[in-house]
């Protein structure tokens, strides 16, 4: 079978990292997650995934995926017919894991990514792809005009690659156009951004993090009424996620939280809620 060659921009190429992480984990006898679609997509792409082999960050990518899954699942338990938007969807398969039969779902990414994604996924009555930048407010208008709230926005490994002013602009646009929305995103402290050239995965790609955030709580001052409702590190994950980890990984993360606390604290997963109208 002929393989597809992903032709992606520098930042867009990073979508292949969490894809590979899920495929590697799925191939394990007792992996923390199962994603057979990820395995199929990795096998169908003409790309040197071996450059990521052995990277500890693959573990972190999967834990981030599981945590975001948990947050979306909790949202859908409260709002079964709500709307989820995957910002920077890449080749994610969260819909396949969490679809409850009533959720409205949008997969948002840049045109080159959506072109690649359409080789593996199709639009349906409740799930649609949008080719646009997260910084373009047009996608918010499209979501709001065609799908009811409340809204959950999952920005997994996206906003850290933007300059801070662009991130602030995204927050302003969400507050104006999708009031009451929840937003999940990760933040990287300045020490992590400053040392990313030696990162075990980022050193292998051209993309670079641009936005550093030492205190996610400070973002509450960006918008009146914006609240940080949860913030986690890899060493302090909710029990449903932590239980997925093999025992030796749980021990390793606890040890790192003690002897390398600043490094652990430098990378956080955050859940914000915007004020309602």
Tab-separated table of C-alpha atoms in Angstrom:
chain	number	residue	atom	x	y	z
A	1	UNK	CA	0.000	0.000	0.000
A	2	UNK	CA	1.336	3.428	-0.939
A	3	UNK	CA	2.084	5.582	2.074
A	4	UNK	CA	1.071	9.225	2.407
A	5	UNK	CA	3.856	11.759	2.867
A	6	UNK	CA	2.783	14.405	5.410
A	7	UNK	CA	3.589	17.830	3.978
A	8	UNK	CA	3.286	20.080	6.978
A	9	UNK	CA	4.602	23.351	8.333
A	10	UNK	CA	7.131	23.339	11.169
A	11	UNK	CA	4.621	23.707	14.004
A	12	UNK	CA	2.107	21.436	12.326
A	13	UNK	CA	4.724	18.671	12.153
A	14	UNK	CA	4.581	18.394	15.936
A	15	UNK	CA	1.164	16.698	15.616
A	16	UNK	CA	3.079	13.546	14.665
A	17	UNK	CA	4.604	13.332	18.163
A	18	UNK	CA	1.402	12.616	20.154
A	19	UNK	CA	0.185	10.440	17.282
A	20	UNK	CA	3.290	8.287	17.565
A	21	UNK	CA	3.075	8.288	21.360
A	22	UNK	CA	-0.420	6.804	21.218
A	23	UNK	CA	0.626	4.232	18.627
A	24	UNK	CA	3.651	3.136	20.683
A	25	UNK	CA	1.513	2.801	23.802
A	26	UNK	CA	-1.167	0.861	21.949
A	27	UNK	CA	1.397	-1.673	20.768
A	28	UNK	CA	2.389	-2.459	24.358
A	29	UNK	CA	0.690	-5.484	25.981
A	30	UNK	CA	-0.464	-3.361	28.918
A	31	UNK	CA	-0.327	0.189	27.656
A	32	UNK	CA	-2.035	3.040	29.465
A	33	UNK	CA	-4.303	3.664	26.471
A	34	UNK	CA	-5.486	1.930	23.343
A	35	UNK	CA	-5.756	3.739	20.028
A	36	UNK	CA	-5.745	1.338	17.062
A	37	UNK	CA	-6.489	4.239	14.696
A	38	UNK	CA	-3.185	5.823	15.725
A	39	UNK	CA	-1.367	2.617	14.821
A	40	UNK	CA	-3.107	2.563	11.438
A	41	UNK	CA	-2.188	6.191	10.731
A	42	UNK	CA	1.461	5.770	11.732
A	43	UNK	CA	1.694	2.747	9.463
A	44	UNK	CA	0.087	4.709	6.611
A	45	UNK	CA	2.454	7.698	6.785
A	46	UNK	CA	5.836	7.981	5.101
A	47	UNK	CA	7.687	9.631	7.980
A	48	UNK	CA	10.706	8.767	10.109
A	49	UNK	CA	8.961	8.267	13.446
A	50	UNK	CA	12.047	6.455	14.786
A	51	UNK	CA	13.584	9.841	15.627
A	52	UNK	CA	11.238	9.903	18.636
A	53	UNK	CA	11.992	6.384	19.869
A	54	UNK	CA	12.953	6.234	23.527
A	55	UNK	CA	11.905	9.814	24.307
A	56	UNK	CA	10.468	10.163	27.801
A	57	UNK	CA	8.246	12.943	26.481
A	58	UNK	CA	6.103	10.337	24.737
A	59	UNK	CA	4.933	9.327	28.204
A	60	UNK	CA	4.084	12.938	28.986
A	61	UNK	CA	2.170	13.301	25.722
A	62	UNK	CA	0.004	10.302	26.574
A	63	UNK	CA	-0.650	11.531	30.107
A	64	UNK	CA	-1.689	14.905	28.703
A	65	UNK	CA	-4.036	13.126	26.295
A	66	UNK	CA	-5.605	11.114	29.116
A	67	UNK	CA	-6.020	14.192	31.307
A	68	UNK	CA	-7.704	16.158	28.521
A	69	UNK	CA	-9.902	13.106	27.869
A	70	UNK	CA	-10.926	13.162	31.529
A	71	UNK	CA	-11.791	16.860	31.445
A	72	UNK	CA	-13.839	16.472	28.247
A	73	UNK	CA	-15.595	13.382	29.624
A	74	UNK	CA	-16.509	15.261	32.819
A	75	UNK	CA	-17.881	18.112	30.707
A	76	UNK	CA	-20.000	15.738	28.622
A	77	UNK	CA	-21.388	14.055	31.718
A	78	UNK	CA	-22.792	17.444	32.736
A	79	UNK	CA	-23.647	18.601	29.204
A	80	UNK	CA	-24.320	15.530	26.995
A	81	UNK	CA	-25.371	17.648	24.007
A	82	UNK	CA	-22.690	20.285	24.450
A	83	UNK	CA	-20.064	21.257	21.895
A	84	UNK	CA	-16.403	20.282	21.903
A	85	UNK	CA	-13.814	22.001	19.722
A	86	UNK	CA	-10.415	20.355	19.249
A	87	UNK	CA	-8.107	23.305	18.613
A	88	UNK	CA	-5.088	22.100	16.675
A	89	UNK	CA	-6.689	18.698	16.285
A	90	UNK	CA	-3.844	17.177	14.265
A	91	UNK	CA	-4.596	13.470	13.898
A	92	UNK	CA	-6.255	13.208	17.276
A	93	UNK	CA	-8.868	10.535	17.967
A	94	UNK	CA	-10.535	11.969	21.056
A	95	UNK	CA	-13.962	11.862	19.431
A	96	UNK	CA	-13.578	8.120	18.861
A	97	UNK	CA	-12.832	7.642	22.565
A	98	UNK	CA	-15.480	9.947	24.000
A	99	UNK	CA	-18.430	10.185	21.613
A	100	UNK	CA	-21.641	9.796	23.627
A	101	UNK	CA	-23.997	9.876	20.664
A	102	UNK	CA	-25.224	13.447	21.252
A	103	UNK	CA	-22.128	15.692	21.456
A	104	UNK	CA	-21.476	18.273	18.738
A	105	UNK	CA	-17.810	18.186	17.705
A	106	UNK	CA	-15.460	20.352	15.628
A	107	UNK	CA	-11.901	19.480	14.608
A	108	UNK	CA	-9.999	22.725	13.971
A	109	UNK	CA	-6.551	23.027	12.406
A	110	UNK	CA	-4.598	24.744	9.651
A	111	UNK	CA	-5.398	23.848	6.044
A	112	UNK	CA	-2.382	21.567	5.519
A	113	UNK	CA	-3.313	19.533	8.592
A	114	UNK	CA	-6.977	19.279	7.647
A	115	UNK	CA	-5.957	18.126	4.168
A	116	UNK	CA	-3.931	15.323	5.764
A	117	UNK	CA	-6.684	14.569	8.258
A	118	UNK	CA	-9.304	14.171	5.526
A	119	UNK	CA	-7.347	11.159	4.316
A	120	UNK	CA	-8.340	9.375	7.531
A	121	UNK	CA	-11.560	11.017	8.776
A	122	UNK	CA	-14.841	12.232	7.311
A	123	UNK	CA	-17.372	14.837	8.394
A	124	UNK	CA	-20.643	13.609	9.889
A	125	UNK	CA	-23.853	15.221	11.119
A	126	UNK	CA	-22.324	15.865	14.546
A	127	UNK	CA	-18.634	16.146	13.695
A	128	UNK	CA	-17.061	18.582	11.275
A	129	UNK	CA	-13.568	19.706	10.323
A	130	UNK	CA	-12.684	23.400	10.040
A	131	UNK	CA	-9.561	24.555	8.205
A	132	UNK	CA	-8.509	27.746	9.981
A	133	UNK	CA	-5.986	29.219	12.385
A	134	UNK	CA	-6.892	29.403	16.054
A	135	UNK	CA	-6.190	33.135	15.807
A	136	UNK	CA	-8.907	33.620	13.154
A	137	UNK	CA	-12.176	34.535	14.930
A	138	UNK	CA	-14.149	33.229	11.978
A	139	UNK	CA	-14.083	29.676	13.318
A	140	UNK	CA	-15.720	30.809	16.544
A	141	UNK	CA	-18.525	32.441	14.597
A	142	UNK	CA	-18.983	29.241	12.606
A	143	UNK	CA	-19.126	27.127	15.766
A	144	UNK	CA	-21.500	29.480	17.557
A	145	UNK	CA	-23.861	29.867	14.607
A	146	UNK	CA	-24.171	26.156	13.887
A	147	UNK	CA	-23.873	24.444	17.259
A	148	UNK	CA	-25.346	25.072	20.702
A	149	UNK	CA	-23.327	25.697	23.816
A	150	UNK	CA	-22.002	25.186	26.314
A	151	UNK	CA	-18.558	24.869	24.776
A	152	UNK	CA	-15.414	22.960	25.702
A	153	UNK	CA	-12.245	23.965	23.844
A	154	UNK	CA	-9.293	21.565	23.988
A	155	UNK	CA	-6.061	23.245	22.866
A	156	UNK	CA	-3.564	20.426	23.229
A	157	UNK	CA	0.027	21.394	22.297
A	158	UNK	CA	-1.036	24.477	20.338
A	159	UNK	CA	-0.897	27.823	22.119
A	160	UNK	CA	2.635	27.359	23.469
A	161	UNK	CA	3.882	27.798	19.887
A	162	UNK	CA	2.343	31.283	19.583
A	163	UNK	CA	3.689	34.617	20.759
A	164	UNK	CA	2.032	35.783	23.977
A	165	UNK	CA	0.121	38.615	22.317
A	166	UNK	CA	-1.517	36.132	19.972
A	167	UNK	CA	-2.477	33.940	22.925
A	168	UNK	CA	-3.993	36.965	24.642
A	169	UNK	CA	-5.923	37.718	21.451
A	170	UNK	CA	-7.332	34.176	21.374
A	171	UNK	CA	-8.480	34.572	24.978
A	172	UNK	CA	-10.178	37.899	24.152
A	173	UNK	CA	-11.968	36.400	21.169
A	174	UNK	CA	-13.209	33.415	23.167
A	175	UNK	CA	-14.522	35.710	25.891
A	176	UNK	CA	-16.407	37.785	23.310
A	177	UNK	CA	-17.751	35.030	21.062
A	178	UNK	CA	-18.042	31.909	23.236
A	179	UNK	CA	-18.972	33.161	26.712
A	180	UNK	CA	-18.981	30.511	29.420
A	181	UNK	CA	-16.600	28.273	27.468
A	182	UNK	CA	-14.124	25.963	29.169
A	183	UNK	CA	-10.585	25.971	27.768
A	184	UNK	CA	-7.974	23.276	28.401
A	185	UNK	CA	-4.372	24.076	27.495
A	186	UNK	CA	-0.853	23.492	28.711
A	187	UNK	CA	1.652	26.127	29.766
A	188	UNK	CA	5.433	26.015	29.727
A	189	UNK	CA	7.452	28.087	32.198
A	190	UNK	CA	10.328	30.241	30.996
A	191	UNK	CA	12.942	27.718	32.205
A	192	UNK	CA	11.405	25.088	29.916
A	193	UNK	CA	11.149	27.437	26.937
A	194	UNK	CA	14.753	28.582	27.456
A	195	UNK	CA	16.091	24.999	27.452
A	196	UNK	CA	13.903	23.524	24.708
A	197	UNK	CA	16.840	23.056	22.320
A	198	UNK	CA	17.941	20.175	24.548
A	199	UNK	CA	14.438	18.706	24.882
A	200	UNK	CA	14.316	15.036	23.921
A	201	UNK	CA	11.576	15.570	21.313
A	202	UNK	CA	11.571	19.253	20.382
A	203	UNK	CA	15.258	19.050	19.545
A	204	UNK	CA	14.268	16.697	16.711
A	205	UNK	CA	11.859	19.138	15.011
A	206	UNK	CA	12.047	22.720	13.771
A	207	UNK	CA	9.125	24.132	15.777
A	208	UNK	CA	9.893	26.153	18.888
A	209	UNK	CA	7.748	27.212	21.824
A	210	UNK	CA	7.235	30.986	21.867
A	211	UNK	CA	4.966	31.639	24.824
A	212	UNK	CA	6.262	31.148	28.346
A	213	UNK	CA	4.018	31.263	31.405
A	214	UNK	CA	5.468	30.910	34.883
A	215	UNK	CA	2.123	31.252	36.684
A	216	UNK	CA	-1.068	30.036	34.985
A	217	UNK	CA	-3.089	31.766	37.697
A	218	UNK	CA	-1.863	35.112	36.380
A	219	UNK	CA	-3.914	34.541	33.230
A	220	UNK	CA	-7.063	35.224	35.271
A	221	UNK	CA	-6.142	38.907	34.970
A	222	UNK	CA	-6.312	38.732	31.175
A	223	UNK	CA	-10.120	38.696	31.123
A	224	UNK	CA	-12.628	39.881	33.758
A	225	UNK	CA	-14.278	36.839	35.314
A	226	UNK	CA	-11.850	34.301	33.825
A	227	UNK	CA	-11.137	31.557	36.370
A	228	UNK	CA	-8.526	28.809	36.579
A	229	UNK	CA	-10.530	25.802	37.777
A	230	UNK	CA	-7.770	23.180	37.666
A	231	UNK	CA	-4.012	23.055	37.134
A	232	UNK	CA	-1.931	19.890	37.144
A	233	UNK	CA	1.608	18.655	36.643
A	234	UNK	CA	2.725	15.226	35.527
A	235	UNK	CA	3.395	14.373	39.163
A	236	UNK	CA	-0.033	15.462	40.420
A	237	UNK	CA	-2.587	13.967	38.078
A	238	UNK	CA	-6.178	13.030	38.975
A	239	UNK	CA	-6.545	9.484	40.280
A	240	UNK	CA	-8.332	8.147	37.154
A	241	UNK	CA	-5.314	9.185	35.059
A	242	UNK	CA	-2.603	8.215	37.546
A	243	UNK	CA	-4.065	4.721	37.858
A	244	UNK	CA	-3.367	4.147	34.158
A	245	UNK	CA	0.366	4.402	34.831
A	246	UNK	CA	2.528	1.396	35.544
A	247	UNK	CA	3.725	1.379	39.147
A	248	UNK	CA	7.361	2.146	38.286
A	249	UNK	CA	6.296	5.251	36.345
A	250	UNK	CA	4.243	6.471	39.305
A	251	UNK	CA	7.277	6.067	41.551
A	252	UNK	CA	9.500	7.823	39.019
A	253	UNK	CA	7.198	10.835	38.803
A	254	UNK	CA	6.941	11.097	42.591
A	255	UNK	CA	10.727	11.022	42.869
A	256	UNK	CA	11.088	13.657	40.170
A	257	UNK	CA	8.540	15.831	41.939
A	258	UNK	CA	10.910	15.846	44.908
A	259	UNK	CA	14.373	16.062	43.396
A	260	UNK	CA	13.470	17.966	40.221
A	261	UNK	CA	10.483	19.908	41.416
A	262	UNK	CA	11.199	23.024	39.351
A	263	UNK	CA	11.357	20.967	36.164
A	264	UNK	CA	8.066	19.217	36.946
A	265	UNK	CA	6.366	22.487	37.863
A	266	UNK	CA	7.551	24.103	34.619
A	267	UNK	CA	5.019	22.190	32.538
A	268	UNK	CA	1.394	22.432	33.603
A	269	UNK	CA	-2.004	21.394	32.276
A	270	UNK	CA	-4.711	23.948	32.959
A	271	UNK	CA	-8.468	24.235	32.767
A	272	UNK	CA	-10.037	27.677	32.525
A	273	UNK	CA	-13.643	28.816	32.512
A	274	UNK	CA	-14.722	32.009	30.808
A	275	UNK	CA	-17.520	34.081	32.322
A	276	UNK	CA	-21.012	33.632	30.937
A	277	UNK	CA	-22.864	36.512	29.351
